[in-house]
mmCIF file of C-alpha atoms in Angstrom:
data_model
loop_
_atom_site.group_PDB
_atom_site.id
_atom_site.type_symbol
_atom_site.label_atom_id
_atom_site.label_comp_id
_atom_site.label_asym_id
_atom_site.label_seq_id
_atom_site.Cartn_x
_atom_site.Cartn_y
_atom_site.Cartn_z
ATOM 1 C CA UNK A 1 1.723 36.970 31.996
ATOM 2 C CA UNK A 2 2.929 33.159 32.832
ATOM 3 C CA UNK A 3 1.400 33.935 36.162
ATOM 4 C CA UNK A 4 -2.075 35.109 34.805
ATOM 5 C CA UNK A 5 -2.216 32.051 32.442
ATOM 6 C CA UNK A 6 -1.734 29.589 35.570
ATOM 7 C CA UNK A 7 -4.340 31.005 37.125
ATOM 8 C CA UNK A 8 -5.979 30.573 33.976
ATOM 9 C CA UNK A 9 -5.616 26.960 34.268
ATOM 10 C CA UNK A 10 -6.194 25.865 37.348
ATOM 11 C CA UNK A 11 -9.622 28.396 37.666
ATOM 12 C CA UNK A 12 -10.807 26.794 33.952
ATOM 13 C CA UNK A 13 -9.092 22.717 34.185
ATOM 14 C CA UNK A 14 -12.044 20.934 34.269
ATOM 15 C CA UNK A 15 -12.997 22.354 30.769
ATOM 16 C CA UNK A 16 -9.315 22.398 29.191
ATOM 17 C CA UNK A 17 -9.637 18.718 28.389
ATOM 18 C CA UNK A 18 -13.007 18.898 26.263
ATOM 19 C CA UNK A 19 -11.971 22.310 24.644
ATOM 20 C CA UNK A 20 -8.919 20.746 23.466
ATOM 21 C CA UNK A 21 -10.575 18.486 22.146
ATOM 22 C CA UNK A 22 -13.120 20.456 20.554
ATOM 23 C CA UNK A 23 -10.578 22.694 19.144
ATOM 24 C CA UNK A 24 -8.805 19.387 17.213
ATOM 25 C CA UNK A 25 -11.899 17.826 16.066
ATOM 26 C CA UNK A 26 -12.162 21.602 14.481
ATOM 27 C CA UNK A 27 -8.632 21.365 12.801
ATOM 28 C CA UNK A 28 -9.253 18.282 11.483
ATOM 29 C CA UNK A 29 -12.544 18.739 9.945
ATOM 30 C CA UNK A 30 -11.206 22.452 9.023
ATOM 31 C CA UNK A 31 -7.892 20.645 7.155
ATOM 32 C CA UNK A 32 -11.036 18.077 5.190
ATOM 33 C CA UNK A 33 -12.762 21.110 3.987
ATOM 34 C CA UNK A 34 -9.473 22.767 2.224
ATOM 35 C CA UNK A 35 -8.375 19.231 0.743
ATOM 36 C CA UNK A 36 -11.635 18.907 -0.559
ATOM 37 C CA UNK A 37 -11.525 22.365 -1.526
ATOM 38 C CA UNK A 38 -8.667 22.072 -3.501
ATOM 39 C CA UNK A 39 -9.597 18.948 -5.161
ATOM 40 C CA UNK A 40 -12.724 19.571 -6.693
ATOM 41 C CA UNK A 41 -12.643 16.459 -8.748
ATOM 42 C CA UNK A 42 -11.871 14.443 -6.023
ATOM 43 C CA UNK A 43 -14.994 11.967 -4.831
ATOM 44 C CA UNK A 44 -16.009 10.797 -1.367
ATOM 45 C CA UNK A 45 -16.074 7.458 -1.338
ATOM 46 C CA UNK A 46 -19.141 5.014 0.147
ATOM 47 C CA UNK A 47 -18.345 2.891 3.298
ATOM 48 C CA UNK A 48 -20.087 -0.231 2.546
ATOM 49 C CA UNK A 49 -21.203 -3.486 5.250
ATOM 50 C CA UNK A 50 -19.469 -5.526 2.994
ATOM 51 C CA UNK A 51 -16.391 -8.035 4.277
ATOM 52 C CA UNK A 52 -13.221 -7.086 2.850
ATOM 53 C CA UNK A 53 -14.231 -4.897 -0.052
ATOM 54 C CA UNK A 54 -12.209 -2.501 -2.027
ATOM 55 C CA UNK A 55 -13.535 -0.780 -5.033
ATOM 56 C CA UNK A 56 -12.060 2.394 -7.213
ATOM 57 C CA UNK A 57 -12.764 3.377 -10.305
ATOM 58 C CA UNK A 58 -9.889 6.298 -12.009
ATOM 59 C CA UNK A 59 -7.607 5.627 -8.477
ATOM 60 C CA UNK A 60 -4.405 8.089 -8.673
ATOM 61 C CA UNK A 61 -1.720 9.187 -6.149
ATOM 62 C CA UNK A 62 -2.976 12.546 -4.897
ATOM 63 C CA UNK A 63 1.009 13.753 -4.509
ATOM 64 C CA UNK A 64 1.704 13.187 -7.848
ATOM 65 C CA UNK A 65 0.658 15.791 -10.608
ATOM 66 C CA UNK A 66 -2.610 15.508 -12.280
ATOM 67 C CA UNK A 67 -0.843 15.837 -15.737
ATOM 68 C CA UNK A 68 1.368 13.095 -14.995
ATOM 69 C CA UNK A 69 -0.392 11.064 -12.856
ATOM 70 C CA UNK A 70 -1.909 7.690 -13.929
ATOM 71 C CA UNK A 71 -4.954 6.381 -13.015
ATOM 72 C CA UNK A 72 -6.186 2.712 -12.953
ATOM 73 C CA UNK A 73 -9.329 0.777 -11.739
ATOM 74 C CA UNK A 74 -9.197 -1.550 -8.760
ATOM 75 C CA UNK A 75 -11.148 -4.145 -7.108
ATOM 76 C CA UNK A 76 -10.723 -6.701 -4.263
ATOM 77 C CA UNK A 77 -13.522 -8.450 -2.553
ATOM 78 C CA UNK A 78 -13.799 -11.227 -0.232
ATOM 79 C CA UNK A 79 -11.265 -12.468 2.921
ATOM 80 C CA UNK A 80 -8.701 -14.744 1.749
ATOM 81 C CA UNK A 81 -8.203 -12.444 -1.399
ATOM 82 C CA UNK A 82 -4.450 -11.985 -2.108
ATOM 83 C CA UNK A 83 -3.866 -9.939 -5.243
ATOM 84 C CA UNK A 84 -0.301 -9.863 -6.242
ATOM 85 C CA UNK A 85 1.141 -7.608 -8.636
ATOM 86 C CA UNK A 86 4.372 -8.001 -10.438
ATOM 87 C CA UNK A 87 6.512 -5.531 -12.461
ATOM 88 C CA UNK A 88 9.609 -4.441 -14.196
ATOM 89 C CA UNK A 89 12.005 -2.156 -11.926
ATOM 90 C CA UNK A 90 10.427 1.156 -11.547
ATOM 91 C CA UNK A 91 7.221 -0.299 -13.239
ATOM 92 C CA UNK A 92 4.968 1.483 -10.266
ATOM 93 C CA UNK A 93 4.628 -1.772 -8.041
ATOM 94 C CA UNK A 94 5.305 -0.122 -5.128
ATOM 95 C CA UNK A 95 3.543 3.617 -6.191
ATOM 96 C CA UNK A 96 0.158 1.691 -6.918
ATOM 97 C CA UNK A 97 0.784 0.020 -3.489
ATOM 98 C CA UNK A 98 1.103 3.448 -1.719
ATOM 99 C CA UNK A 99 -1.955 5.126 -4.023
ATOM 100 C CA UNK A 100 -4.410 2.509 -2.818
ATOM 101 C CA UNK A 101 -2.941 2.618 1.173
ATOM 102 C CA UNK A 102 -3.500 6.367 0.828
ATOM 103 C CA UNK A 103 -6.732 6.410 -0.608
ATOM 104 C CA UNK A 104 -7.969 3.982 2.129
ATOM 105 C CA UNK A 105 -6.990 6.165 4.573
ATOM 106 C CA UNK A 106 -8.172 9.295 3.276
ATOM 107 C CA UNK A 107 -11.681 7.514 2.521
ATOM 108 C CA UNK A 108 -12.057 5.930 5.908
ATOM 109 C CA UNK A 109 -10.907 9.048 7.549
ATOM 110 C CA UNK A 110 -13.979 10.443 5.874
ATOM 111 C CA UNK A 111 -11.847 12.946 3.564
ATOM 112 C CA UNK A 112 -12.825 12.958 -0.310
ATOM 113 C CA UNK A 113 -10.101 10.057 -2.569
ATOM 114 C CA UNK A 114 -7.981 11.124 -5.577
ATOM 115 C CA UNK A 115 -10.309 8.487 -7.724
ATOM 116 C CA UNK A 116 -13.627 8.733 -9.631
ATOM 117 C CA UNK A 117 -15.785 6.490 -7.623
ATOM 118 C CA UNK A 118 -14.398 4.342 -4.598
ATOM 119 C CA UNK A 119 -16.926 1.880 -2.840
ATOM 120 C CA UNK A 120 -14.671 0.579 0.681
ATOM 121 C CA UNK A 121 -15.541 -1.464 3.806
ATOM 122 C CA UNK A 122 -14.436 -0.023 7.213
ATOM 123 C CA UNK A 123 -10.733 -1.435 7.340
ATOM 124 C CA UNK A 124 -8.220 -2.085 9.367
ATOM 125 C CA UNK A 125 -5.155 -0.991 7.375
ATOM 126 C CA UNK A 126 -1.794 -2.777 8.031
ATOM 127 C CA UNK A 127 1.661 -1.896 5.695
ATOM 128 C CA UNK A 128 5.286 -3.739 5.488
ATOM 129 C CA UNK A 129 7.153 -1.420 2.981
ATOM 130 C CA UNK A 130 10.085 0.342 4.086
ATOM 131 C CA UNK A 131 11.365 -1.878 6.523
ATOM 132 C CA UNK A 132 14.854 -0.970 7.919
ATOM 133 C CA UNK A 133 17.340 -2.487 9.389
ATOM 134 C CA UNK A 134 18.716 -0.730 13.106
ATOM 135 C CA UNK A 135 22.606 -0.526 14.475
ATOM 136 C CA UNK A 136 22.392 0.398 17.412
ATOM 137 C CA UNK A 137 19.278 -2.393 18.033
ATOM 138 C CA UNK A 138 21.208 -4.870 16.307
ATOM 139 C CA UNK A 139 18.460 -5.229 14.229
ATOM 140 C CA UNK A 140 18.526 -6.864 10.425
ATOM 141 C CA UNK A 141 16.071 -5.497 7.903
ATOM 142 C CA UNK A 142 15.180 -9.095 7.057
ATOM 143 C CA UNK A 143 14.688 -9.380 11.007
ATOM 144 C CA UNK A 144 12.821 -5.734 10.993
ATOM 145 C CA UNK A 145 10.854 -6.952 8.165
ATOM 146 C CA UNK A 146 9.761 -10.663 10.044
ATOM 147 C CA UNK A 147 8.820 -8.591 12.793
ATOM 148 C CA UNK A 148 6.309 -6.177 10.857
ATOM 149 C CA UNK A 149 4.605 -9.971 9.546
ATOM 150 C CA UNK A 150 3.996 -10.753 12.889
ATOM 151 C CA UNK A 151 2.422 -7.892 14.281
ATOM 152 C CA UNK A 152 0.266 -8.492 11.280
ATOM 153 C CA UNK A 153 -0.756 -12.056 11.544
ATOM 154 C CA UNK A 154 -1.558 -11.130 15.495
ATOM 155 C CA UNK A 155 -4.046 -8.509 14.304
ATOM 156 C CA UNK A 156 -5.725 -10.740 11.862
ATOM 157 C CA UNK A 157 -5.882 -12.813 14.760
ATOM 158 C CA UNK A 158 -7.986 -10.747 16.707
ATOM 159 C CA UNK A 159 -9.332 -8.248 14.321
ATOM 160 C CA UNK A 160 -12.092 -8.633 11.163
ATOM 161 C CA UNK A 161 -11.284 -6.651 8.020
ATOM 162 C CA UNK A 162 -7.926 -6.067 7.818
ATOM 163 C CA UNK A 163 -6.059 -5.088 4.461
ATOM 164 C CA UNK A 164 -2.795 -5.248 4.022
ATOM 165 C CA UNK A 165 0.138 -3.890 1.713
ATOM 166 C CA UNK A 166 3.023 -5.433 1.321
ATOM 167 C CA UNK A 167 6.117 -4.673 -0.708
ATOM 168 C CA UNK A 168 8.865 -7.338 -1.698
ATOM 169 C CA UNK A 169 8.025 -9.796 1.065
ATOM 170 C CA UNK A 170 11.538 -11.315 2.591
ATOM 171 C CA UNK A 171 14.058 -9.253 0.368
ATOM 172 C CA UNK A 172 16.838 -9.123 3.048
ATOM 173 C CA UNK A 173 17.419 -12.757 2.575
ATOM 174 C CA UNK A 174 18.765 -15.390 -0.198
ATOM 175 C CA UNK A 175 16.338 -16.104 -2.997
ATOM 176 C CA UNK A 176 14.916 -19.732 -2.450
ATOM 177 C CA UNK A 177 14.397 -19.006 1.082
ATOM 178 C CA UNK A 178 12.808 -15.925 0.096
ATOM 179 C CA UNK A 179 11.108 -18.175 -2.533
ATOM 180 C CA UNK A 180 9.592 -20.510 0.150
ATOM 181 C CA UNK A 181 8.728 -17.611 2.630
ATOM 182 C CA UNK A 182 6.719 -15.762 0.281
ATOM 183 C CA UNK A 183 4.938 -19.016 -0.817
ATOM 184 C CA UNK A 184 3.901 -20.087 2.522
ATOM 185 C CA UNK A 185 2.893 -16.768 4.020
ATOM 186 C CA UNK A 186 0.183 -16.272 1.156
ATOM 187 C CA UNK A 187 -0.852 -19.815 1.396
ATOM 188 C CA UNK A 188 -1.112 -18.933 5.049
ATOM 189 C CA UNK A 189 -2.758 -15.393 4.511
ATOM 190 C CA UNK A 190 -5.416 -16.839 1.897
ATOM 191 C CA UNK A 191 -7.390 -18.856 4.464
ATOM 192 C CA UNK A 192 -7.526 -16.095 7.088
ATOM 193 C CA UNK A 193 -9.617 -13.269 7.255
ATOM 194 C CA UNK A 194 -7.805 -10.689 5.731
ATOM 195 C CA UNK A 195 -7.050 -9.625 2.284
ATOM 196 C CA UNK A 196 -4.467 -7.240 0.709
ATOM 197 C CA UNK A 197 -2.231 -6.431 -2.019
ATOM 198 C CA UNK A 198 2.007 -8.027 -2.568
ATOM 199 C CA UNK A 199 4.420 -6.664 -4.189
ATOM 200 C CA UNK A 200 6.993 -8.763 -5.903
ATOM 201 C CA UNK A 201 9.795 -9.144 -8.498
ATOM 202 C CA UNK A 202 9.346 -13.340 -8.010
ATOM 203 C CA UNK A 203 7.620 -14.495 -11.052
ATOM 204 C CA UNK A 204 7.828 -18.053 -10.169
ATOM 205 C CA UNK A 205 5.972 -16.891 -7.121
ATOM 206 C CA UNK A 206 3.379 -15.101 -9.056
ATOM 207 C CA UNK A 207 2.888 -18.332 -11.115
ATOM 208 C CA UNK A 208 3.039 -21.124 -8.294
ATOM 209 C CA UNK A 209 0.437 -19.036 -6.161
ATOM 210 C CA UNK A 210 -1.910 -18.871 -9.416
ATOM 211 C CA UNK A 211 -1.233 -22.157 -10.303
ATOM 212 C CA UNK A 212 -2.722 -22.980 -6.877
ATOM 213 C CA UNK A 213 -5.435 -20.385 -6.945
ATOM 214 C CA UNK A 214 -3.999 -18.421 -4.206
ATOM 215 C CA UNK A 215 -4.051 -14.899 -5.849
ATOM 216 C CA UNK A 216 -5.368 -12.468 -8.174
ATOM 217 C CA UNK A 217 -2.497 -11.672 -10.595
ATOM 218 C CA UNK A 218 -1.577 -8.002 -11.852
ATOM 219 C CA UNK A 219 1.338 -6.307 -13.256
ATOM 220 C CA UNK A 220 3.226 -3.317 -14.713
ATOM 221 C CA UNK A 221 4.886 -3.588 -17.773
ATOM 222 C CA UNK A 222 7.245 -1.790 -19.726
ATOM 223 C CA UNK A 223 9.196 -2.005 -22.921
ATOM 224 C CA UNK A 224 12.046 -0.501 -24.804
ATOM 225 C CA UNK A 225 12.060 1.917 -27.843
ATOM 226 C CA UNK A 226 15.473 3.338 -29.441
ATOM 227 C CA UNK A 227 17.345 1.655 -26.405
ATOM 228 C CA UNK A 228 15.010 3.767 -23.815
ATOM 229 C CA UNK A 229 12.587 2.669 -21.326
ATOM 230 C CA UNK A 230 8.876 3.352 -22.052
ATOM 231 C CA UNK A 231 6.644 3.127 -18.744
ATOM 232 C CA UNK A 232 2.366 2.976 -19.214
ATOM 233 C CA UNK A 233 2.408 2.277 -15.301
ATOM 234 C CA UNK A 234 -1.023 1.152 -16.624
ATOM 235 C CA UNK A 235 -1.880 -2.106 -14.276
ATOM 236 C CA UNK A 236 -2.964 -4.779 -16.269
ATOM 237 C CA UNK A 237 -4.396 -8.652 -15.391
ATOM 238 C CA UNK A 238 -1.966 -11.395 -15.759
ATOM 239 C CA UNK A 239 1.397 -12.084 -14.775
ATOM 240 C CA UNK A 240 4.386 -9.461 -15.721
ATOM 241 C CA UNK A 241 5.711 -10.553 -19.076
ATOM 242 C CA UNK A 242 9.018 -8.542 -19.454
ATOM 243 C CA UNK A 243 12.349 -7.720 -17.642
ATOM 244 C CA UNK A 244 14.304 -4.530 -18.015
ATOM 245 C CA UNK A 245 16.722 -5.510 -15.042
ATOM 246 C CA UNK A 246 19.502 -6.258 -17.741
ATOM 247 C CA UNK A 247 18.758 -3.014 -19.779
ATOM 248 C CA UNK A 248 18.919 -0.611 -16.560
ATOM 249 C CA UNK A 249 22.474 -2.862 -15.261
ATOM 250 C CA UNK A 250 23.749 -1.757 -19.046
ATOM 251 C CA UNK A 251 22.429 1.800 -18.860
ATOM 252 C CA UNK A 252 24.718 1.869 -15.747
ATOM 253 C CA UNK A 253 27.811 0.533 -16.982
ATOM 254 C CA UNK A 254 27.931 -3.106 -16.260
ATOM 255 C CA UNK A 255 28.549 -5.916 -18.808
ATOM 256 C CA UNK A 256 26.061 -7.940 -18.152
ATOM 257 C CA UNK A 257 26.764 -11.367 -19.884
ATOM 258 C CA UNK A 258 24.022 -13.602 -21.457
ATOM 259 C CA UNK A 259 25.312 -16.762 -21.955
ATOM 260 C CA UNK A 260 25.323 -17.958 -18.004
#
């Protein structure tokens, strides 16, 4: 048999290459048509000549349930826009950040998105958001992380649309340098042509880079009924207004003190 399928090869190798390929293009478009299948209520969004836009009406995380899962609207148009959404701990900052990079790549892939409308230019998607650190590389995560910056900033560079997602810029190091990092990389980002969505727990961030009309504010709030936390993971404009950091540290059995 091994011998009849070498000769198989060698009589047929100057097809092998463009069946193969035929045969994948099939998978893929085959894999399409059972997503799409499966997801009747799921829309295919249009590719527009537009710079830089991003548009989604009803956007949801296709992994997550359809009974549980939360939908909210989204827009971002124009290179140089930085929208930056803050949030409570376990507010969905970093889910929302994930359901847009997914949709993206499902829409530009040409498969239907988990929204109700989506209207997209033809991006170049680029993602810092589980950065890890490496042993046996001797590599930091703050390191790991400065590294995944710079490959982006070299394909903004060189490359028109790109969108980026980025979640809690600089966390493996201390707070004002952190402070000052995140600062000057959107100051930086917001005259290039890019755009793209930041994560962050830095208020005074959130503030400074509005303050200097730098970003688009969002956030996730949350609040706390009969000592439990209630989450709408509803995004909302403006600047995150409350902090359940404390009330989680209690719920875990630390005394955290208020008069420092």
């Amino acid at each position: 048999m091994i011998i009849g399928a070498e000769k198989w090869k060698s009589k047929n190798k100057a097809f092998l290459k463009s069946w193969s390929e035929a045969v994948s293009e099939f998978e893929v478009i085959n894999s399409f048509a059972g997503f799409c299948y499966s997801n009747p209520t799921y829309t295919f969004p249009e590719i527009t000549d537009k710079n830089s836009y991003v548009y989604f009406e009803s956007l949801g995380h296709p992994l997550i349930n359809a009974k549980k899962r939360v939908c909210n609207n989204f827009h971002s148009e124009g290179q140089g826009n930085v929208v930056l959404v803050t949030g409570s701990n376990m507010g969905g900052k970093s889910t929302f950040l994930r359901t847009v990079g997914v949709n993206l790549v499902l829409a530009l892939a040409g498969a239907p998105c988990c929204a109700k409308y989506g209207q997209v230019s033809n991006l170049k998607i680029f993602t810092s958001m589980r950065t890890q650190d490496n042993l046996k590389k001797g590599i930091s995560s703050f390191y790991a992380e400065l590294s995944r910056i710079e490959k982006m900033l070299k394909l903004i560079e060189k490359s028109q649309n790109v969108f980026f997602l980025l979640d809690e810029m600089f966390k493996g190091t201390n707070s004002e340098d952190r402070h000052k990092g995140g600062f000057s990389l959107i100051n930086q980002i917001s005259g290039l042509k890019a755009s793209g969505i930041i994560a962050t727990h830095d208020i005074e961030l959130a503030k400074l880079s509005e303050n200097k009309r730098l970003v688009t504010n969002y956030s996730f709030n949350s609040e706390i009924k009969e000592n439990s936390m209630i989450f709408s993971y509803e995004l909302h404009p403006g600047i995150c207004n409350d902090f359940n950091a404390s009330e989680l540290m209690r719920k875990s059995g630390i005394k955290v003190l208020s008069n420092i």
